[in-house]
C-alpha positions as YAML, in Angstrom:
chain: A
units: angstrom
residues:
- id: 1
  name: MET
  ca: [31.56, 31.10, -93.50]
- id: 2
  name: GLU
  ca: [32.18, 32.91, -90.23]
- id: 3
  name: GLU
  ca: [29.85, 34.85, -88.00]
- id: 4
  name: GLU
  ca: [30.47, 38.04, -86.08]
- id: 5
  name: ASN
  ca: [28.18, 39.86, -83.68]
- id: 6
  name: GLY
  ca: [27.98, 43.52, -82.88]
- id: 7
  name: VAL
  ca: [25.48, 45.92, -81.38]
- id: 8
  name: VAL
  ca: [25.36, 47.94, -84.63]
- id: 9
  name: ILE
  ca: [26.16, 47.07, -88.23]
- id: 10
  name: ILE
  ca: [26.93, 50.02, -90.52]
- id: 11
  name: VAL
  ca: [26.81, 49.30, -94.24]
- id: 12
  name: GLY
  ca: [29.11, 51.72, -96.04]
- id: 13
  name: ALA
  ca: [32.29, 53.54, -95.02]
- id: 14
  name: GLY
  ca: [31.77, 56.76, -96.91]
- id: 15
  name: PRO
  ca: [31.62, 60.06, -95.01]
- id: 16
  name: SER
  ca: [28.09, 59.20, -93.79]
- id: 17
  name: GLY
  ca: [29.14, 55.83, -92.40]
- id: 18
  name: LEU
  ca: [32.26, 57.31, -90.83]
- id: 19
  name: GLY
  ca: [30.11, 59.96, -89.18]
- id: 20
  name: VAL
  ca: [27.89, 57.31, -87.60]
- id: 21
  name: ALA
  ca: [30.96, 55.38, -86.46]
- id: 22
  name: GLY
  ca: [32.40, 58.51, -84.88]
- id: 23
  name: CYS
  ca: [29.16, 59.20, -82.99]
- id: 24
  name: LEU
  ca: [28.86, 55.62, -81.79]
- id: 25
  name: SER
  ca: [32.50, 55.59, -80.66]
- id: 26
  name: ARG
  ca: [31.91, 58.75, -78.67]
- id: 27
  name: LEU
  ca: [29.05, 56.98, -76.85]
- id: 28
  name: SER
  ca: [31.10, 53.77, -76.40]
- id: 29
  name: ILE
  ca: [28.68, 51.76, -78.50]
- id: 30
  name: PRO
  ca: [30.38, 48.85, -80.33]
- id: 31
  name: TYR
  ca: [29.79, 48.52, -84.07]
- id: 32
  name: ILE
  ca: [30.93, 46.78, -87.23]
- id: 33
  name: ILE
  ca: [31.30, 48.78, -90.44]
- id: 34
  name: LEU
  ca: [31.21, 46.90, -93.76]
- id: 35
  name: GLU
  ca: [32.65, 48.48, -96.92]
- id: 36
  name: ARG
  ca: [32.63, 46.96, -100.41]
- id: 37
  name: GLU
  ca: [35.71, 48.89, -101.60]
- id: 38
  name: ASP
  ca: [39.30, 48.58, -100.33]
- id: 39
  name: CYS
  ca: [39.32, 51.99, -98.64]
- id: 40
  name: TYR
  ca: [36.95, 54.34, -96.83]
- id: 41
  name: ALA
  ca: [35.36, 57.28, -98.69]
- id: 42
  name: SER
  ca: [36.13, 55.55, -102.00]
- id: 43
  name: LEU
  ca: [34.20, 58.14, -104.03]
- id: 44
  name: TRP
  ca: [36.62, 60.79, -102.78]
- id: 45
  name: ASN
  ca: [39.72, 58.60, -102.69]
- id: 46
  name: LYS
  ca: [39.34, 56.87, -106.05]
- id: 47
  name: TYR
  ca: [36.51, 58.29, -108.14]
- id: 48
  name: ALA
  ca: [36.61, 62.09, -107.83]
- id: 49
  name: TYR
  ca: [38.11, 64.52, -110.35]
- id: 50
  name: ASP
  ca: [41.20, 66.49, -109.41]
- id: 51
  name: ARG
  ca: [39.71, 69.98, -109.18]
- id: 52
  name: LEU
  ca: [36.81, 68.95, -106.94]
- id: 53
  name: HIS
  ca: [35.95, 71.41, -104.18]
- id: 54
  name: PHE
  ca: [33.00, 71.62, -101.86]
- id: 55
  name: HIS
  ca: [30.31, 73.81, -103.32]
- id: 56
  name: LEU
  ca: [29.18, 74.76, -99.83]
- id: 57
  name: ARG
  ca: [31.04, 76.48, -97.01]
- id: 58
  name: LYS
  ca: [33.06, 74.24, -94.74]
- id: 59
  name: GLN
  ca: [30.83, 74.74, -91.67]
- id: 60
  name: PHE
  ca: [28.12, 72.78, -93.51]
- id: 61
  name: CYS
  ca: [30.39, 69.94, -94.59]
- id: 62
  name: HIS
  ca: [32.27, 68.60, -91.57]
- id: 63
  name: LEU
  ca: [31.51, 65.28, -89.88]
- id: 64
  name: PRO
  ca: [30.10, 65.06, -86.32]
- id: 65
  name: HIS
  ca: [32.07, 66.44, -83.38]
- id: 66
  name: ILE
  ca: [35.18, 67.51, -85.32]
- id: 67
  name: PRO
  ca: [34.98, 70.74, -87.35]
- id: 68
  name: PHE
  ca: [37.44, 71.59, -90.09]
- id: 69
  name: PRO
  ca: [40.68, 73.29, -88.99]
- id: 70
  name: SER
  ca: [40.42, 77.08, -88.93]
- id: 71
  name: ASP
  ca: [43.16, 77.45, -91.56]
- id: 72
  name: PHE
  ca: [41.19, 75.40, -94.15]
- id: 73
  name: PRO
  ca: [39.65, 77.55, -96.91]
- id: 74
  name: ASN
  ca: [35.91, 78.18, -96.86]
- id: 75
  name: TYR
  ca: [35.43, 75.89, -99.87]
- id: 76
  name: VAL
  ca: [37.48, 72.82, -99.05]
- id: 77
  name: PRO
  ca: [39.33, 71.03, -101.92]
- id: 78
  name: LYS
  ca: [39.41, 67.27, -102.29]
- id: 79
  name: THR
  ca: [42.99, 66.93, -101.04]
- id: 80
  name: LEU
  ca: [42.27, 68.70, -97.76]
- id: 81
  name: PHE
  ca: [39.00, 66.83, -97.24]
- id: 82
  name: LEU
  ca: [40.84, 63.52, -97.57]
- id: 83
  name: GLN
  ca: [43.40, 64.76, -95.04]
- id: 84
  name: TYR
  ca: [40.53, 65.68, -92.72]
- id: 85
  name: LEU
  ca: [38.97, 62.22, -93.15]
- id: 86
  name: ASN
  ca: [42.28, 60.55, -92.36]
- id: 87
  name: ASP
  ca: [42.47, 62.51, -89.11]
- id: 88
  name: TYR
  ca: [38.82, 61.72, -88.34]
- id: 89
  name: VAL
  ca: [39.32, 57.98, -88.80]
- id: 90
  name: SER
  ca: [42.44, 58.05, -86.66]
- id: 91
  name: HIS
  ca: [40.82, 60.10, -83.91]
- id: 92
  name: PHE
  ca: [37.89, 57.71, -83.48]
- id: 93
  name: GLN
  ca: [39.96, 54.60, -84.35]
- id: 94
  name: ILE
  ca: [37.49, 53.57, -87.04]
- id: 95
  name: ARG
  ca: [38.48, 50.25, -88.63]
- id: 96
  name: PRO
  ca: [36.12, 49.27, -91.48]
- id: 97
  name: LEU
  ca: [36.03, 45.73, -92.78]
- id: 98
  name: TYR
  ca: [36.94, 46.21, -96.44]
- id: 99
  name: ARG
  ca: [35.99, 44.28, -99.57]
- id: 100
  name: ARG
  ca: [32.70, 43.21, -97.97]
- id: 101
  name: THR
  ca: [29.72, 43.53, -100.32]
- id: 102
  name: VAL
  ca: [26.45, 43.06, -98.46]
- id: 103
  name: GLU
  ca: [24.25, 40.57, -100.31]
- id: 104
  name: SER
  ca: [21.33, 40.39, -97.87]
- id: 105
  name: ALA
  ca: [20.11, 41.91, -94.64]
- id: 106
  name: ILE
  ca: [17.10, 40.23, -93.04]
- id: 107
  name: TYR
  ca: [15.42, 40.95, -89.72]
- id: 108
  name: ASP
  ca: [14.81, 37.86, -87.60]
- id: 109
  name: ASP
  ca: [11.78, 38.32, -85.36]
- id: 110
  name: ALA
  ca: [12.70, 35.39, -83.11]
- id: 111
  name: SER
  ca: [16.07, 36.82, -82.08]
- id: 112
  name: ALA
  ca: [15.08, 40.47, -82.65]
- id: 113
  name: LYS
  ca: [18.29, 40.94, -84.63]
- id: 114
  name: TRP
  ca: [19.40, 41.73, -88.17]
- id: 115
  name: SER
  ca: [21.16, 38.94, -90.01]
- id: 116
  name: VAL
  ca: [23.57, 40.26, -92.64]
- id: 117
  name: LYS
  ca: [25.42, 38.22, -95.23]
- id: 118
  name: ALA
  ca: [28.41, 39.77, -96.99]
- id: 119
  name: ARG
  ca: [30.64, 38.57, -99.80]
- id: 120
  name: TYR
  ca: [34.28, 38.99, -98.69]
- id: 121
  name: VAL
  ca: [36.58, 39.20, -101.68]
- id: 122
  name: LEU
  ca: [39.86, 37.47, -100.90]
- id: 123
  name: ASN
  ca: [41.52, 37.95, -104.27]
- id: 124
  name: ASN
  ca: [40.32, 40.76, -106.54]
- id: 125
  name: ASN
  ca: [41.20, 40.12, -110.17]
- id: 126
  name: ASN
  ca: [40.65, 43.81, -110.98]
- id: 127
  name: ASP
  ca: [38.07, 43.26, -113.68]
- id: 128
  name: ASP
  ca: [34.33, 43.82, -113.93]
- id: 129
  name: ASP
  ca: [33.46, 40.15, -113.49]
- id: 130
  name: ASP
  ca: [32.89, 39.51, -109.79]
- id: 131
  name: ASP
  ca: [32.47, 35.80, -110.48]
- id: 132
  name: ASP
  ca: [36.22, 35.55, -111.21]
- id: 133
  name: ASP
  ca: [37.14, 36.76, -107.74]
- id: 134
  name: ASP
  ca: [37.96, 34.43, -104.86]
- id: 135
  name: TYR
  ca: [35.54, 35.06, -102.02]
- id: 136
  name: GLU
  ca: [33.80, 33.67, -99.02]
- id: 137
  name: ILE
  ca: [30.43, 34.47, -97.45]
- id: 138
  name: GLU
  ca: [30.47, 35.97, -93.97]
- id: 139
  name: GLU
  ca: [27.53, 36.35, -91.62]
- id: 140
  name: TYR
  ca: [27.00, 39.12, -89.12]
- id: 141
  name: SER
  ca: [24.18, 39.81, -86.67]
- id: 142
  name: SER
  ca: [23.21, 42.90, -84.72]
- id: 143
  name: ARG
  ca: [20.36, 44.57, -82.92]
- id: 144
  name: PHE
  ca: [20.65, 47.69, -85.08]
- id: 145
  name: LEU
  ca: [21.36, 48.19, -88.79]
- id: 146
  name: VAL
  ca: [22.43, 51.48, -90.39]
- id: 147
  name: VAL
  ca: [22.22, 51.94, -94.16]
- id: 148
  name: ALA
  ca: [25.11, 54.31, -95.00]
- id: 149
  name: THR
  ca: [25.59, 53.47, -98.67]
- id: 150
  name: GLY
  ca: [24.75, 57.05, -99.64]
- id: 151
  name: GLU
  ca: [23.07, 58.74, -102.57]
- id: 152
  name: THR
  ca: [26.06, 58.11, -104.84]
- id: 153
  name: ALA
  ca: [26.33, 54.33, -104.71]
- id: 154
  name: ASN
  ca: [26.35, 53.11, -108.34]
- id: 155
  name: PRO
  ca: [27.26, 55.32, -111.33]
- id: 156
  name: PHE
  ca: [24.38, 55.69, -113.77]
- id: 157
  name: VAL
  ca: [24.65, 56.09, -117.55]
- id: 158
  name: PRO
  ca: [21.32, 56.34, -119.43]
- id: 159
  name: GLU
  ca: [20.54, 53.89, -122.20]
- id: 160
  name: ILE
  ca: [21.09, 55.64, -125.55]
- id: 161
  name: LYS
  ca: [20.66, 54.07, -128.95]
- id: 162
  name: GLY
  ca: [24.03, 53.41, -130.58]
- id: 163
  name: LEU
  ca: [26.12, 54.40, -127.55]
- id: 164
  name: ASP
  ca: [27.92, 51.04, -127.53]
- id: 165
  name: GLY
  ca: [29.22, 51.80, -131.00]
- id: 166
  name: PHE
  ca: [30.57, 55.27, -130.21]
- id: 167
  name: ALA
  ca: [33.99, 55.61, -131.83]
- id: 168
  name: GLY
  ca: [35.43, 57.86, -129.14]
- id: 169
  name: GLU
  ca: [35.93, 57.65, -125.38]
- id: 170
  name: ILE
  ca: [32.99, 57.25, -122.99]
- id: 171
  name: LEU
  ca: [33.35, 58.15, -119.32]
- id: 172
  name: HIS
  ca: [31.17, 58.59, -116.27]
- id: 173
  name: SER
  ca: [32.10, 61.52, -114.04]
- id: 174
  name: THR
  ca: [33.60, 59.01, -111.59]
- id: 175
  name: GLN
  ca: [36.20, 58.10, -114.25]
- id: 176
  name: PHE
  ca: [37.11, 61.68, -115.14]
- id: 177
  name: LYS
  ca: [40.25, 63.07, -113.48]
- id: 178
  name: SER
  ca: [41.41, 66.17, -115.40]
- id: 179
  name: GLY
  ca: [40.75, 68.07, -118.59]
- id: 180
  name: LYS
  ca: [44.43, 68.07, -119.53]
- id: 181
  name: GLU
  ca: [44.15, 64.71, -121.29]
- id: 182
  name: PHE
  ca: [41.44, 66.13, -123.58]
- id: 183
  name: LYS
  ca: [43.36, 69.15, -124.93]
- id: 184
  name: ASN
  ca: [42.04, 70.22, -128.37]
- id: 185
  name: LYS
  ca: [39.49, 67.37, -128.37]
- id: 186
  name: LYS
  ca: [35.76, 67.79, -128.90]
- id: 187
  name: VAL
  ca: [34.09, 66.70, -125.67]
- id: 188
  name: LEU
  ca: [30.40, 66.49, -124.83]
- id: 189
  name: VAL
  ca: [29.38, 66.72, -121.17]
- id: 190
  name: VAL
  ca: [25.95, 65.19, -120.53]
- id: 191
  name: GLY
  ca: [24.34, 66.60, -117.39]
- id: 192
  name: SER
  ca: [24.37, 70.08, -115.90]
- id: 193
  name: GLY
  ca: [24.55, 69.49, -112.19]
- id: 194
  name: ASN
  ca: [27.50, 70.54, -110.04]
- id: 195
  name: SER
  ca: [29.81, 67.86, -111.46]
- id: 196
  name: GLY
  ca: [28.76, 68.55, -115.04]
- id: 197
  name: MET
  ca: [29.37, 72.28, -114.76]
- id: 198
  name: GLU
  ca: [32.69, 71.86, -112.98]
- id: 199
  name: ILE
  ca: [33.98, 69.20, -115.38]
- id: 200
  name: ALA
  ca: [32.93, 71.34, -118.36]
- id: 201
  name: LEU
  ca: [34.88, 74.25, -116.88]
- id: 202
  name: ASP
  ca: [37.91, 72.06, -116.29]
- id: 203
  name: LEU
  ca: [37.82, 70.82, -119.88]
- id: 204
  name: SER
  ca: [37.58, 74.39, -121.18]
- id: 205
  name: ASN
  ca: [40.50, 75.50, -119.03]
- id: 206
  name: TYR
  ca: [42.61, 72.83, -120.72]
- id: 207
  name: ASP
  ca: [41.56, 73.98, -124.22]
- id: 208
  name: ALA
  ca: [39.16, 71.18, -124.95]
- id: 209
  name: LYS
  ca: [36.33, 72.11, -127.36]
- id: 210
  name: THR
  ca: [33.62, 71.62, -124.78]
- id: 211
  name: SER
  ca: [29.85, 71.31, -125.18]
- id: 212
  name: ILE
  ca: [27.41, 70.68, -122.37]
- id: 213
  name: ILE
  ca: [23.82, 69.53, -122.55]
- id: 214
  name: VAL
  ca: [21.52, 71.72, -120.47]
- id: 215
  name: ARG
  ca: [18.14, 70.54, -121.68]
- id: 216
  name: SER
  ca: [16.30, 71.27, -118.47]
- id: 217
  name: PRO
  ca: [15.59, 74.75, -117.15]
- id: 218
  name: VAL
  ca: [18.25, 75.82, -114.66]
- id: 219
  name: HIS
  ca: [18.47, 77.87, -111.47]
- id: 220
  name: PHE
  ca: [20.94, 80.70, -111.01]
- id: 221
  name: VAL
  ca: [21.86, 81.19, -107.37]
- id: 222
  name: SER
  ca: [24.82, 82.85, -105.71]
- id: 223
  name: ARG
  ca: [26.96, 81.31, -102.98]
- id: 224
  name: GLU
  ca: [25.42, 83.78, -100.54]
- id: 225
  name: ILE
  ca: [21.90, 82.59, -101.38]
- id: 226
  name: VAL
  ca: [22.94, 78.97, -100.96]
- id: 227
  name: TYR
  ca: [24.58, 79.84, -97.63]
- id: 228
  name: LEU
  ca: [21.31, 81.38, -96.39]
- id: 229
  name: ALA
  ca: [19.33, 78.38, -97.70]
- id: 230
  name: LEU
  ca: [21.46, 75.91, -95.75]
- id: 231
  name: ILE
  ca: [20.86, 77.87, -92.55]
- id: 232
  name: LEU
  ca: [17.11, 77.86, -93.24]
- id: 233
  name: LEU
  ca: [17.18, 74.10, -93.84]
- id: 234
  name: LYS
  ca: [17.93, 73.67, -90.13]
- id: 235
  name: TYR
  ca: [14.47, 74.99, -89.33]
- id: 236
  name: LEU
  ca: [12.22, 74.81, -92.41]
- id: 237
  name: PRO
  ca: [11.01, 72.07, -94.80]
- id: 238
  name: LEU
  ca: [12.92, 71.64, -98.04]
- id: 239
  name: LYS
  ca: [10.04, 72.84, -100.25]
- id: 240
  name: MET
  ca: [9.68, 76.04, -98.26]
- id: 241
  name: VAL
  ca: [13.40, 76.75, -98.50]
- id: 242
  name: ASP
  ca: [13.27, 76.09, -102.25]
- id: 243
  name: SER
  ca: [10.55, 78.74, -102.57]
- id: 244
  name: VAL
  ca: [12.65, 81.29, -100.70]
- id: 245
  name: VAL
  ca: [15.70, 80.52, -102.87]
- id: 246
  name: VAL
  ca: [13.73, 80.97, -106.09]
- id: 247
  name: MET
  ca: [12.31, 84.28, -104.84]
- id: 248
  name: LEU
  ca: [15.78, 85.59, -103.91]
- id: 249
  name: SER
  ca: [17.15, 84.47, -107.27]
- id: 250
  name: LYS
  ca: [14.49, 86.46, -109.07]
- id: 251
  name: PHE
  ca: [15.34, 89.53, -107.01]
- id: 252
  name: ALA
  ca: [19.06, 89.11, -107.70]
- id: 253
  name: TYR
  ca: [19.02, 88.24, -111.41]
- id: 254
  name: GLY
  ca: [15.65, 89.47, -112.66]
- id: 255
  name: ASP
  ca: [13.83, 87.96, -115.62]
- id: 256
  name: LEU
  ca: [16.13, 85.51, -117.39]
- id: 257
  name: ASN
  ca: [13.59, 84.61, -120.10]
- id: 258
  name: LYS
  ca: [14.99, 87.33, -122.32]
- id: 259
  name: TYR
  ca: [18.24, 85.31, -122.43]
- id: 260
  name: GLY
  ca: [16.40, 82.10, -123.29]
- id: 261
  name: ILE
  ca: [16.83, 80.76, -119.77]
- id: 262
  name: LYS
  ca: [13.82, 79.25, -118.04]
- id: 263
  name: ARG
  ca: [13.54, 78.45, -114.37]
- id: 264
  name: PRO
  ca: [12.47, 74.90, -113.41]
- id: 265
  name: SER
  ca: [9.20, 74.18, -111.65]
- id: 266
  name: GLU
  ca: [11.16, 72.32, -108.97]
- id: 267
  name: GLY
  ca: [13.37, 74.18, -106.55]
- id: 268
  name: PRO
  ca: [17.19, 73.92, -106.76]
- id: 269
  name: PHE
  ca: [17.48, 71.55, -103.81]
- id: 270
  name: TYR
  ca: [14.99, 69.11, -105.32]
- id: 271
  name: MET
  ca: [15.99, 68.99, -109.00]
- id: 272
  name: LYS
  ca: [17.26, 65.96, -110.90]
- id: 273
  name: VAL
  ca: [19.31, 65.78, -114.11]
- id: 274
  name: LYS
  ca: [17.50, 65.11, -117.38]
- id: 275
  name: TYR
  ca: [18.98, 64.08, -120.73]
- id: 276
  name: GLU
  ca: [18.60, 65.17, -124.35]
- id: 277
  name: VAL
  ca: [20.71, 62.78, -126.44]
- id: 278
  name: GLU
  ca: [18.60, 60.92, -128.98]
- id: 279
  name: SER
  ca: [21.16, 58.50, -130.44]
- id: 280
  name: VAL
  ca: [24.81, 57.95, -131.31]
- id: 281
  name: GLU
  ca: [26.28, 56.76, -134.61]
- id: 282
  name: ASN
  ca: [30.03, 56.25, -134.89]
- id: 283
  name: ASP
  ca: [31.42, 59.57, -133.53]
- id: 284
  name: VAL
  ca: [28.29, 61.64, -134.17]
- id: 285
  name: VAL
  ca: [25.77, 62.48, -131.45]
- id: 286
  name: LEU
  ca: [22.21, 63.22, -132.53]
- id: 287
  name: LEU
  ca: [20.19, 65.42, -130.19]
- id: 288
  name: LYS
  ca: [16.43, 65.33, -129.75]
- id: 289
  name: ASN
  ca: [16.12, 68.71, -131.46]
- id: 290
  name: GLY
  ca: [17.35, 67.12, -134.68]
- id: 291
  name: LYS
  ca: [20.85, 68.64, -134.63]
- id: 292
  name: SER
  ca: [23.96, 66.44, -134.74]
- id: 293
  name: TYR
  ca: [27.58, 67.01, -133.74]
- id: 294
  name: GLN
  ca: [30.87, 65.13, -133.90]
- id: 295
  name: PHE
  ca: [32.71, 64.41, -130.63]
- id: 296
  name: ASP
  ca: [35.91, 62.69, -129.58]
- id: 297
  name: ALA
  ca: [34.63, 61.92, -126.08]
- id: 298
  name: ILE
  ca: [31.46, 61.92, -123.98]
- id: 299
  name: VAL
  ca: [31.48, 62.47, -120.22]
- id: 300
  name: PHE
  ca: [28.27, 61.41, -118.48]
- id: 301
  name: CYS
  ca: [27.56, 63.47, -115.37]
- id: 302
  name: THR
  ca: [24.22, 61.76, -114.98]
- id: 303
  name: GLY
  ca: [24.29, 60.82, -111.35]
- id: 304
  name: PHE
  ca: [23.91, 57.55, -109.51]
- id: 305
  name: LYS
  ca: [21.51, 54.78, -108.67]
- id: 306
  name: ARG
  ca: [21.18, 52.94, -105.39]
- id: 307
  name: SER
  ca: [20.97, 49.16, -104.96]
- id: 308
  name: THR
  ca: [19.68, 48.99, -101.37]
- id: 309
  name: ASN
  ca: [16.45, 47.35, -102.53]
- id: 310
  name: LEU
  ca: [18.45, 44.37, -103.81]
- id: 311
  name: TRP
  ca: [19.87, 43.38, -100.41]
- id: 312
  name: LEU
  ca: [17.65, 44.98, -97.73]
- id: 313
  name: LYS
  ca: [14.78, 42.59, -97.14]
- id: 314
  name: GLY
  ca: [11.53, 43.08, -95.28]
- id: 315
  name: ASP
  ca: [11.62, 46.88, -95.07]
- id: 316
  name: ASP
  ca: [8.30, 48.32, -96.20]
- id: 317
  name: TYR
  ca: [8.55, 51.49, -94.15]
- id: 318
  name: LEU
  ca: [11.85, 53.39, -94.42]
- id: 319
  name: LEU
  ca: [13.23, 53.25, -98.00]
- id: 320
  name: ASN
  ca: [11.61, 53.16, -101.45]
- id: 321
  name: ASN
  ca: [12.81, 51.06, -104.38]
- id: 322
  name: ASP
  ca: [15.35, 53.74, -105.32]
- id: 323
  name: GLY
  ca: [16.90, 53.68, -101.86]
- id: 324
  name: ILE
  ca: [15.52, 57.06, -100.82]
- id: 325
  name: PRO
  ca: [13.57, 57.54, -97.55]
- id: 326
  name: LYS
  ca: [9.80, 57.34, -97.78]
- id: 327
  name: VAL
  ca: [9.48, 59.17, -94.51]
- id: 328
  name: SER
  ca: [9.60, 62.96, -94.72]
- id: 329
  name: TYR
  ca: [12.20, 65.16, -93.01]
- id: 330
  name: PRO
  ca: [12.94, 65.41, -90.11]
- id: 331
  name: ASN
  ca: [12.02, 61.77, -89.32]
- id: 332
  name: HIS
  ca: [13.53, 60.25, -92.49]
- id: 333
  name: TRP
  ca: [16.49, 58.63, -90.71]
- id: 334
  name: LYS
  ca: [14.59, 56.21, -88.48]
- id: 335
  name: GLY
  ca: [12.79, 53.05, -89.57]
- id: 336
  name: LYS
  ca: [11.39, 50.15, -87.61]
- id: 337
  name: LYS
  ca: [13.01, 47.15, -85.89]
- id: 338
  name: GLY
  ca: [16.29, 48.99, -85.31]
- id: 339
  name: LEU
  ca: [16.75, 50.07, -88.95]
- id: 340
  name: TYR
  ca: [18.25, 53.48, -89.75]
- id: 341
  name: CYS
  ca: [19.59, 55.36, -92.76]
- id: 342
  name: VAL
  ca: [22.11, 58.18, -92.98]
- id: 343
  name: GLY
  ca: [23.01, 60.65, -95.70]
- id: 344
  name: LEU
  ca: [19.90, 60.11, -97.82]
- id: 345
  name: SER
  ca: [17.99, 63.31, -97.06]
- id: 346
  name: ARG
  ca: [19.38, 65.29, -100.03]
- id: 347
  name: ARG
  ca: [20.97, 67.70, -97.57]
- id: 348
  name: GLY
  ca: [24.58, 66.87, -98.28]
- id: 349
  name: LEU
  ca: [27.17, 66.31, -95.56]
- id: 350
  name: TYR
  ca: [25.36, 68.67, -93.23]
- id: 351
  name: GLY
  ca: [22.29, 66.44, -93.39]
- id: 352
  name: ALA
  ca: [24.42, 63.32, -92.95]
- id: 353
  name: THR
  ca: [26.05, 64.78, -89.84]
- id: 354
  name: GLU
  ca: [22.65, 65.57, -88.37]
- id: 355
  name: ASP
  ca: [21.41, 62.05, -89.22]
- id: 356
  name: ALA
  ca: [24.47, 60.40, -87.65]
- id: 357
  name: GLN
  ca: [24.02, 62.22, -84.35]
- id: 358
  name: ASN
  ca: [20.29, 61.42, -84.26]
- id: 359
  name: ILE
  ca: [20.94, 57.73, -84.98]
- id: 360
  name: ALA
  ca: [23.65, 57.33, -82.33]
- id: 361
  name: ASN
  ca: [21.56, 59.09, -79.70]
- id: 362
  name: ASP
  ca: [18.50, 57.00, -80.55]
- id: 363
  name: ILE
  ca: [20.47, 53.74, -80.37]
- id: 364
  name: LYS
  ca: [21.86, 54.82, -76.99]
- id: 365
  name: LEU
  ca: [18.31, 55.45, -75.76]
- id: 366
  name: MET
  ca: [17.07, 52.12, -77.17]
- id: 367
  name: MET
  ca: [19.93, 50.26, -75.50]
- id: 368
  name: SER
  ca: [19.08, 51.88, -72.17]
- id: 369
  name: ASP
  ca: [15.43, 50.87, -72.55]
- id: 370
  name: LEU
  ca: [16.45, 47.29, -73.35]
- id: 371
  name: GLN
  ca: [18.75, 47.18, -70.36]
- id: 372
  name: ASN
  ca: [15.99, 48.49, -68.09]
- id: 373
  name: ASP
  ca: [13.66, 45.76, -69.38]
- id: 374
  name: VAL
  ca: [16.28, 43.11, -68.60]
- id: 375
  name: THR
  ca: [16.80, 44.51, -65.13]
- id: 376
  name: LYS
  ca: [13.06, 44.50, -64.40]
- id: 377
  name: ASN
  ca: [12.77, 40.87, -65.48]
...
């Protein structure tokens, strides 16, 4: 066991964590960034499908202080975003400590510091059993702790009766790469969020016989409406922006009930995916409406869960049990005792960029206040 000290510990080297690191570097504030994977932005580097593009314009998706190059398209593809991240990491000389899985973070009142224990995997056996890996426990301490593990930490697949016995292939969206390997196969996509819709389209483009479950009512909004909404989110609460988006959608598309399409009660920026599969038997999927269909593969685009509550101890103020801020926007990023979170406001990369700048500036101010107190004493 070894111990390292830093002013700030950042947990997670996804885009949110990199954004905080960039802001701290710009203010010459030392930090340590811990990442459980063997690369930064692992969701983009290792677990994203090939055709992935931003669904929002690039001016809402860049990290702090470095916009996208002017020759990038408005809707940036995965390959160019990874190129941008490489340049960002190089520019700010960000050096995450990889293969570090945080097991506990506890605030010590006596020292007024966070004590963080991380499992450092020395030899990864590339299986799902972490107990087979060679590892050692490392300890870190810091005055400030930033939770940057994001909204997409752990892939979630709902419990469905008989799913373990499905005769075909089962994937989460993080395991899907391209529809070309499913040509002429019957594929069910579970979940109708951005990933579900885009994966279903990719499957169809490669001649897969594609079905998608859209149990919940859905919103129809254009890119232009979303563009306006993201501008409004700079100044208005999320619920108010949702109301404006729904109103504009009604003006643009009229009454969709005649097509059997119902609008949700929640706005488009607040919605969650729901599921309609009742059970699975061999290669047959039974839906809750009583109908059944045969499939060769199921792709679950059912989102993610967060595990922050398992390792973050003593926080009763900032995050709930699902790892989402209890505190409402715009104060959601700041907790107590030097605890912060980034990228958890459901505002995408734009929100993460705003959080990162707020956190770095607040830490700078707190450090100045601490230094003034020392000087006075």
